[in-house]
PDB file of C-alpha atoms in Angstrom:
ATOM      1  CA  MET A   1      86.950 -88.142  13.170  1.00 43.00           C
ATOM      2  CA  PHE A   2      89.810 -89.302  11.225  1.00 36.00           C
ATOM      3  CA  LYS A   3      88.703 -92.972  11.277  1.00 39.00           C
ATOM      4  CA  THR A   4      85.216 -91.912  10.491  1.00 37.00           C
ATOM      5  CA  THR A   5      86.324 -90.196   7.695  1.00 35.00           C
ATOM      6  CA  LEU A   6      88.252 -93.232   6.401  1.00 35.00           C
ATOM      7  CA  SER A   7      85.521 -95.490   6.867  1.00 36.00           C
ATOM      8  CA  ILE A   8      83.204 -93.206   4.627  1.00 38.00           C
ATOM      9  CA  ILE A   9      85.834 -92.948   1.991  1.00 38.00           C
ATOM     10  CA  ALA A  10      86.338 -96.987   2.092  1.00 37.00           C
ATOM     11  CA  LEU A  11      82.715 -97.386   1.767  1.00 39.00           C
ATOM     12  CA  THR A  12      82.548 -94.803  -1.203  1.00 38.00           C
ATOM     13  CA  ALA A  13      85.411 -96.463  -2.995  1.00 38.00           C
ATOM     14  CA  GLY A  14      83.756 -99.852  -2.492  1.00 41.00           C
ATOM     15  CA  SER A  15      80.561 -98.816  -3.895  1.00 40.00           C
ATOM     16  CA  ALA A  16      82.273 -96.988  -6.874  1.00 42.00           C
ATOM     17  CA  ALA A  17      84.193-100.402  -7.375  1.00 40.00           C
ATOM     18  CA  MET A  18      80.765-102.394  -7.372  1.00 45.00           C
ATOM     19  CA  ALA A  19      79.217-100.146  -9.890  1.00 49.00           C
ATOM     20  CA  ALA A  20      82.453-100.034 -12.086  1.00 52.00           C
ATOM     21  CA  ASP A  21      81.948-103.465 -13.269  1.00 78.00           C
ATOM     22  CA  ASN A  22      78.220-102.432 -14.382  1.00 85.00           C
ATOM     23  CA  PRO A  23      77.322-100.081 -17.357  1.00 85.00           C
ATOM     24  CA  MET A  24      75.765 -96.857 -16.437  1.00 78.00           C
ATOM     25  CA  VAL A  25      71.800 -97.074 -17.161  1.00 90.00           C
ATOM     26  CA  GLY A  26      69.602 -93.880 -17.741  1.00 87.00           C
ATOM     27  CA  GLY A  27      72.477 -91.447 -16.409  1.00 83.00           C
ATOM     28  CA  ALA A  28      72.776 -93.682 -13.153  1.00 85.00           C
ATOM     29  CA  GLU A  29      75.238 -96.072 -11.737  1.00 91.00           C
ATOM     30  CA  MET A  30      73.924 -99.581 -11.289  1.00 90.00           C
ATOM     31  CA  TYR A  31      75.140-101.455  -8.323  1.00 90.00           C
ATOM     32  CA  ALA A  32      75.723-105.026  -8.296  1.00 92.00           C
ATOM     33  CA  ASP A  33      74.974-105.311  -4.415  1.00 93.00           C
ATOM     34  CA  LYS A  34      71.492-103.673  -5.055  1.00 94.00           C
ATOM     35  CA  ASN A  35      68.552-105.527  -6.083  1.00 93.00           C
ATOM     36  CA  ILE A  36      66.577-104.796  -9.356  1.00 94.00           C
ATOM     37  CA  VAL A  37      64.231-102.301  -7.865  1.00 94.00           C
ATOM     38  CA  GLU A  38      66.790-100.479  -6.060  1.00 93.00           C
ATOM     39  CA  ASN A  39      68.662 -99.883  -9.003  1.00 93.00           C
ATOM     40  CA  ALA A  40      65.808 -99.303 -11.523  1.00 93.00           C
ATOM     41  CA  VAL A  41      64.237 -96.474  -9.578  1.00 94.00           C
ATOM     42  CA  ASN A  42      67.428 -94.349 -10.204  1.00 92.00           C
ATOM     43  CA  SER A  43      67.489 -94.670 -13.914  1.00 93.00           C
ATOM     44  CA  GLU A  44      66.060 -91.710 -15.728  1.00 94.00           C
ATOM     45  CA  ASP A  45      65.288 -94.142 -18.779  1.00 95.00           C
ATOM     46  CA  HIS A  46      63.079 -96.347 -16.702  1.00 96.00           C
ATOM     47  CA  THR A  47      60.486 -94.135 -15.024  1.00 96.00           C
ATOM     48  CA  THR A  48      57.671 -95.732 -16.951  1.00 96.00           C
ATOM     49  CA  LEU A  49      58.795 -99.207 -16.210  1.00 96.00           C
ATOM     50  CA  VAL A  50      59.212 -98.308 -12.365  1.00 96.00           C
ATOM     51  CA  LYS A  51      55.711 -96.834 -12.422  1.00 95.00           C
ATOM     52  CA  LEU A  52      54.030 -99.848 -14.027  1.00 96.00           C
ATOM     53  CA  VAL A  53      55.945-102.217 -11.613  1.00 96.00           C
ATOM     54  CA  LYS A  54      54.506-100.295  -8.681  1.00 95.00           C
ATOM     55  CA  SER A  55      50.934-100.051 -10.274  1.00 94.00           C
ATOM     56  CA  ALA A  56      51.143-103.960 -10.622  1.00 95.00           C
ATOM     57  CA  GLY A  57      52.400-104.551  -7.177  1.00 95.00           C
ATOM     58  CA  LEU A  58      55.545-106.477  -8.233  1.00 96.00           C
ATOM     59  CA  VAL A  59      58.036-104.202  -6.144  1.00 95.00           C
ATOM     60  CA  GLU A  60      58.279-106.744  -3.333  1.00 95.00           C
ATOM     61  CA  THR A  61      58.637-109.672  -5.853  1.00 95.00           C
ATOM     62  CA  LEU A  62      61.405-108.031  -7.833  1.00 94.00           C
ATOM     63  CA  SER A  63      63.000-107.085  -4.696  1.00 94.00           C
ATOM     64  CA  GLY A  64      63.168-110.612  -3.793  1.00 94.00           C
ATOM     65  CA  GLU A  65      65.845-113.228  -3.676  1.00 93.00           C
ATOM     66  CA  GLY A  66      65.537-114.189  -7.492  1.00 92.00           C
ATOM     67  CA  PRO A  67      67.539-114.987  -9.495  1.00 97.00           C
ATOM     68  CA  PHE A  68      65.712-112.886 -12.187  1.00 97.00           C
ATOM     69  CA  THR A  69      66.711-111.888 -15.624  1.00 97.00           C
ATOM     70  CA  VAL A  70      64.660-108.869 -16.431  1.00 97.00           C
ATOM     71  CA  PHE A  71      64.505-107.366 -20.077  1.00 98.00           C
ATOM     72  CA  ALA A  72      63.900-103.730 -18.943  1.00 97.00           C
ATOM     73  CA  PRO A  73      62.129-101.502 -21.756  1.00 98.00           C
ATOM     74  CA  THR A  74      63.076 -97.903 -21.706  1.00 97.00           C
ATOM     75  CA  ASN A  75      60.807 -94.976 -21.571  1.00 96.00           C
ATOM     76  CA  GLU A  76      61.022 -94.573 -25.369  1.00 97.00           C
ATOM     77  CA  ALA A  77      60.018 -98.133 -25.731  1.00 97.00           C
ATOM     78  CA  PHE A  78      56.721 -97.482 -24.217  1.00 96.00           C
ATOM     79  CA  THR A  79      56.086 -94.582 -26.439  1.00 95.00           C
ATOM     80  CA  LYS A  80      56.317 -97.033 -29.546  1.00 95.00           C
ATOM     81  CA  LEU A  81      52.911 -98.528 -28.131  1.00 92.00           C
ATOM     82  CA  PRO A  82      49.740 -97.447 -29.151  1.00 91.00           C
ATOM     83  CA  ALA A  83      48.668 -93.940 -27.777  1.00 92.00           C
ATOM     84  CA  GLY A  84      46.791 -94.504 -24.402  1.00 91.00           C
ATOM     85  CA  THR A  85      48.179 -98.023 -23.723  1.00 90.00           C
ATOM     86  CA  VAL A  86      50.231 -97.262 -20.893  1.00 92.00           C
ATOM     87  CA  GLU A  87      47.309 -95.330 -19.110  1.00 92.00           C
ATOM     88  CA  THR A  88      44.796 -98.255 -20.036  1.00 92.00           C
ATOM     89  CA  VAL A  89      46.922-100.795 -18.322  1.00 91.00           C
ATOM     90  CA  THR A  90      47.251 -98.849 -15.207  1.00 92.00           C
ATOM     91  CA  GLN A  91      43.694 -98.850 -14.508  1.00 93.00           C
ATOM     92  CA  PRO A  92      42.781-101.142 -11.232  1.00 93.00           C
ATOM     93  CA  GLU A  93      40.662-103.293 -13.405  1.00 95.00           C
ATOM     94  CA  ASN A  94      43.727-104.124 -15.921  1.00 94.00           C
ATOM     95  CA  LYS A  95      45.999-105.028 -12.940  1.00 95.00           C
ATOM     96  CA  GLU A  96      46.216-108.766 -14.290  1.00 95.00           C
ATOM     97  CA  MET A  97      46.782-107.757 -17.736  1.00 94.00           C
ATOM     98  CA  LEU A  98      49.676-105.522 -16.629  1.00 96.00           C
ATOM     99  CA  THR A  99      51.129-108.012 -14.522  1.00 96.00           C
ATOM    100  CA  GLN A 100      51.488-110.515 -17.358  1.00 95.00           C
ATOM    101  CA  VAL A 101      52.856-107.878 -19.658  1.00 96.00           C
ATOM    102  CA  LEU A 102      55.607-107.084 -17.085  1.00 97.00           C
ATOM    103  CA  THR A 103      56.426-110.664 -16.174  1.00 97.00           C
ATOM    104  CA  CYS A 104      56.738-111.568 -19.813  1.00 97.00           C
ATOM    105  CA  HIS A 105      59.863-109.281 -19.555  1.00 97.00           C
ATOM    106  CA  VAL A 106      61.181-111.519 -16.665  1.00 97.00           C
ATOM    107  CA  VAL A 107      62.855-115.098 -16.774  1.00 97.00           C
ATOM    108  CA  ALA A 108      63.524-117.085 -13.621  1.00 96.00           C
ATOM    109  CA  ALA A 109      67.411-117.250 -14.055  1.00 96.00           C
ATOM    110  CA  ASN A 110      70.303-115.224 -13.820  1.00 95.00           C
ATOM    111  CA  ALA A 111      71.221-115.125 -17.587  1.00 96.00           C
ATOM    112  CA  MET A 112      74.169-112.934 -18.551  1.00 96.00           C
ATOM    113  CA  SER A 113      74.373-112.114 -22.431  1.00 97.00           C
ATOM    114  CA  ASP A 114      77.222-114.502 -23.240  1.00 96.00           C
ATOM    115  CA  ALA A 115      75.086-117.441 -21.793  1.00 96.00           C
ATOM    116  CA  ILE A 116      71.975-116.248 -24.006  1.00 97.00           C
ATOM    117  CA  ALA A 117      74.332-115.998 -27.161  1.00 97.00           C
ATOM    118  CA  GLY A 118      75.622-119.495 -26.388  1.00 96.00           C
ATOM    119  CA  MET A 119      72.154-120.961 -26.177  1.00 97.00           C
ATOM    120  CA  ILE A 120      71.144-119.102 -29.265  1.00 98.00           C
ATOM    121  CA  ALA A 121      74.240-120.756 -30.925  1.00 97.00           C
ATOM    122  CA  ASP A 122      73.434-124.306 -29.572  1.00 97.00           C
ATOM    123  CA  ASP A 123      69.903-124.001 -30.728  1.00 97.00           C
ATOM    124  CA  GLY A 124      70.959-123.177 -34.409  1.00 97.00           C
ATOM    125  CA  GLY A 125      70.252-119.221 -34.352  1.00 97.00           C
ATOM    126  CA  ASP A 126      66.874-119.240 -32.463  1.00 98.00           C
ATOM    127  CA  HIS A 127      66.633-120.129 -28.718  1.00 98.00           C
ATOM    128  CA  PRO A 128      63.170-120.130 -27.116  1.00 98.00           C
ATOM    129  CA  VAL A 129      63.073-118.242 -23.844  1.00 97.00           C
ATOM    130  CA  GLU A 130      60.140-118.979 -21.356  1.00 97.00           C
ATOM    131  CA  THR A 131      59.123-115.996 -19.218  1.00 97.00           C
ATOM    132  CA  VAL A 132      57.582-115.796 -15.907  1.00 96.00           C
ATOM    133  CA  GLY A 133      54.417-114.499 -17.542  1.00 95.00           C
ATOM    134  CA  GLY A 134      53.753-117.532 -19.674  1.00 95.00           C
ATOM    135  CA  CYS A 135      55.417-115.926 -22.827  1.00 96.00           C
ATOM    136  CA  VAL A 136      57.877-117.696 -25.126  1.00 97.00           C
ATOM    137  CA  LEU A 137      60.451-115.273 -26.803  1.00 98.00           C
ATOM    138  CA  SER A 138      62.380-116.089 -29.595  1.00 98.00           C
ATOM    139  CA  ALA A 139      66.376-115.011 -28.878  1.00 98.00           C
ATOM    140  CA  LYS A 140      68.504-114.525 -31.827  1.00 98.00           C
ATOM    141  CA  MET A 141      71.609-112.631 -32.690  1.00 97.00           C
ATOM    142  CA  ASP A 142      71.756-109.876 -35.268  1.00 96.00           C
ATOM    143  CA  GLY A 143      75.441-109.339 -35.439  1.00 95.00           C
ATOM    144  CA  ASP A 144      76.327-108.667 -31.878  1.00 95.00           C
ATOM    145  CA  THR A 145      73.010-107.706 -30.714  1.00 97.00           C
ATOM    146  CA  ILE A 146      70.552-110.205 -28.848  1.00 98.00           C
ATOM    147  CA  THR A 147      67.218-109.619 -30.183  1.00 98.00           C
ATOM    148  CA  LEU A 148      63.936-110.804 -28.695  1.00 98.00           C
ATOM    149  CA  THR A 149      60.729-111.485 -30.584  1.00 98.00           C
ATOM    150  CA  ASP A 150      57.629-112.032 -28.915  1.00 97.00           C
ATOM    151  CA  GLU A 151      54.677-114.299 -30.088  1.00 96.00           C
ATOM    152  CA  ASN A 152      52.892-111.297 -31.880  1.00 94.00           C
ATOM    153  CA  GLY A 153      56.162-110.574 -33.998  1.00 96.00           C
ATOM    154  CA  ARG A 154      57.280-107.633 -32.233  1.00 95.00           C
ATOM    155  CA  THR A 155      61.154-107.264 -31.873  1.00 97.00           C
ATOM    156  CA  ALA A 156      63.136-105.793 -29.073  1.00 98.00           C
ATOM    157  CA  ASN A 157      66.856-105.309 -29.134  1.00 98.00           C
ATOM    158  CA  VAL A 158      69.102-105.704 -26.118  1.00 98.00           C
ATOM    159  CA  THR A 159      70.739-102.217 -25.961  1.00 97.00           C
ATOM    160  CA  ILE A 160      72.605-102.422 -22.829  1.00 96.00           C
ATOM    161  CA  ALA A 161      73.465-106.097 -21.503  1.00 96.00           C
ATOM    162  CA  ASP A 162      74.754-107.609 -18.241  1.00 96.00           C
ATOM    163  CA  VAL A 163      73.623-104.947 -15.515  1.00 96.00           C
ATOM    164  CA  LYS A 164      74.498-107.173 -12.731  1.00 96.00           C
ATOM    165  CA  GLN A 165      72.101-107.087  -9.649  1.00 95.00           C
ATOM    166  CA  SER A 166      72.084-108.556  -6.402  1.00 95.00           C
ATOM    167  CA  ASN A 167      69.329-110.633  -7.344  1.00 96.00           C
ATOM    168  CA  GLY A 168      69.944-111.212 -11.011  1.00 96.00           C
ATOM    169  CA  VAL A 169      70.708-109.219 -14.031  1.00 96.00           C
ATOM    170  CA  ILE A 170      69.086-106.615 -16.338  1.00 96.00           C
ATOM    171  CA  HIS A 171      69.349-106.261 -20.000  1.00 97.00           C
ATOM    172  CA  VAL A 172      67.930-103.016 -21.169  1.00 97.00           C
ATOM    173  CA  ILE A 173      65.819-103.391 -24.445  1.00 98.00           C
ATOM    174  CA  ASP A 174      64.190-101.053 -26.991  1.00 97.00           C
ATOM    175  CA  GLY A 175      60.795-102.545 -27.167  1.00 97.00           C
ATOM    176  CA  VAL A 176      57.970-103.587 -25.082  1.00 97.00           C
ATOM    177  CA  ILE A 177      57.172-107.643 -25.234  1.00 95.00           C
ATOM    178  CA  LEU A 178      53.582-108.390 -25.225  1.00 93.00           C
ATOM    179  CA  PRO A 179      51.797-111.507 -24.590  1.00 93.00           C
ATOM    180  CA  LYS A 180      50.140-113.310 -27.173  1.00 91.00           C
ATOM    181  CA  GLN A 181      47.134-111.526 -28.500  1.00 82.00           C
TER     182      GLN A 181
END
């Protein structure tokens, strides 16, 4: 009994230590030893994103080995889209469009904010970011904040950076990135 209790305490302390390096997101601890999907489902600020990832059939992909950098829009970011947009893209006939929108938020690399800021500086203040979905984002610095502008001129700010995952990193953003229209 005593040994079992110590093991549980040690596991809990170990998990807390793994989360201590990560910021809280949506009221939930984010664990570096869990993958992107395992962490995202716990964030109260990302319920819309999780619903869309499930609708697009991307759960298995984003649970995979990676590495992935995900620019994760909050629920509030989705409310900035025209009324009915989220409902429209979740219709079965729009699955391809939804998949492209979501994969325009994903880069096939593990890019922490200091690396992104370095690339922006190396490129004279504007770094092109190619996404899995075929979008090219313009990454810039606004003071200490990384901004991403899509091909339509929509800008999103990184509000929480460097949320480490077992298969990459999440950067929370306040806007939705859309493919070129």
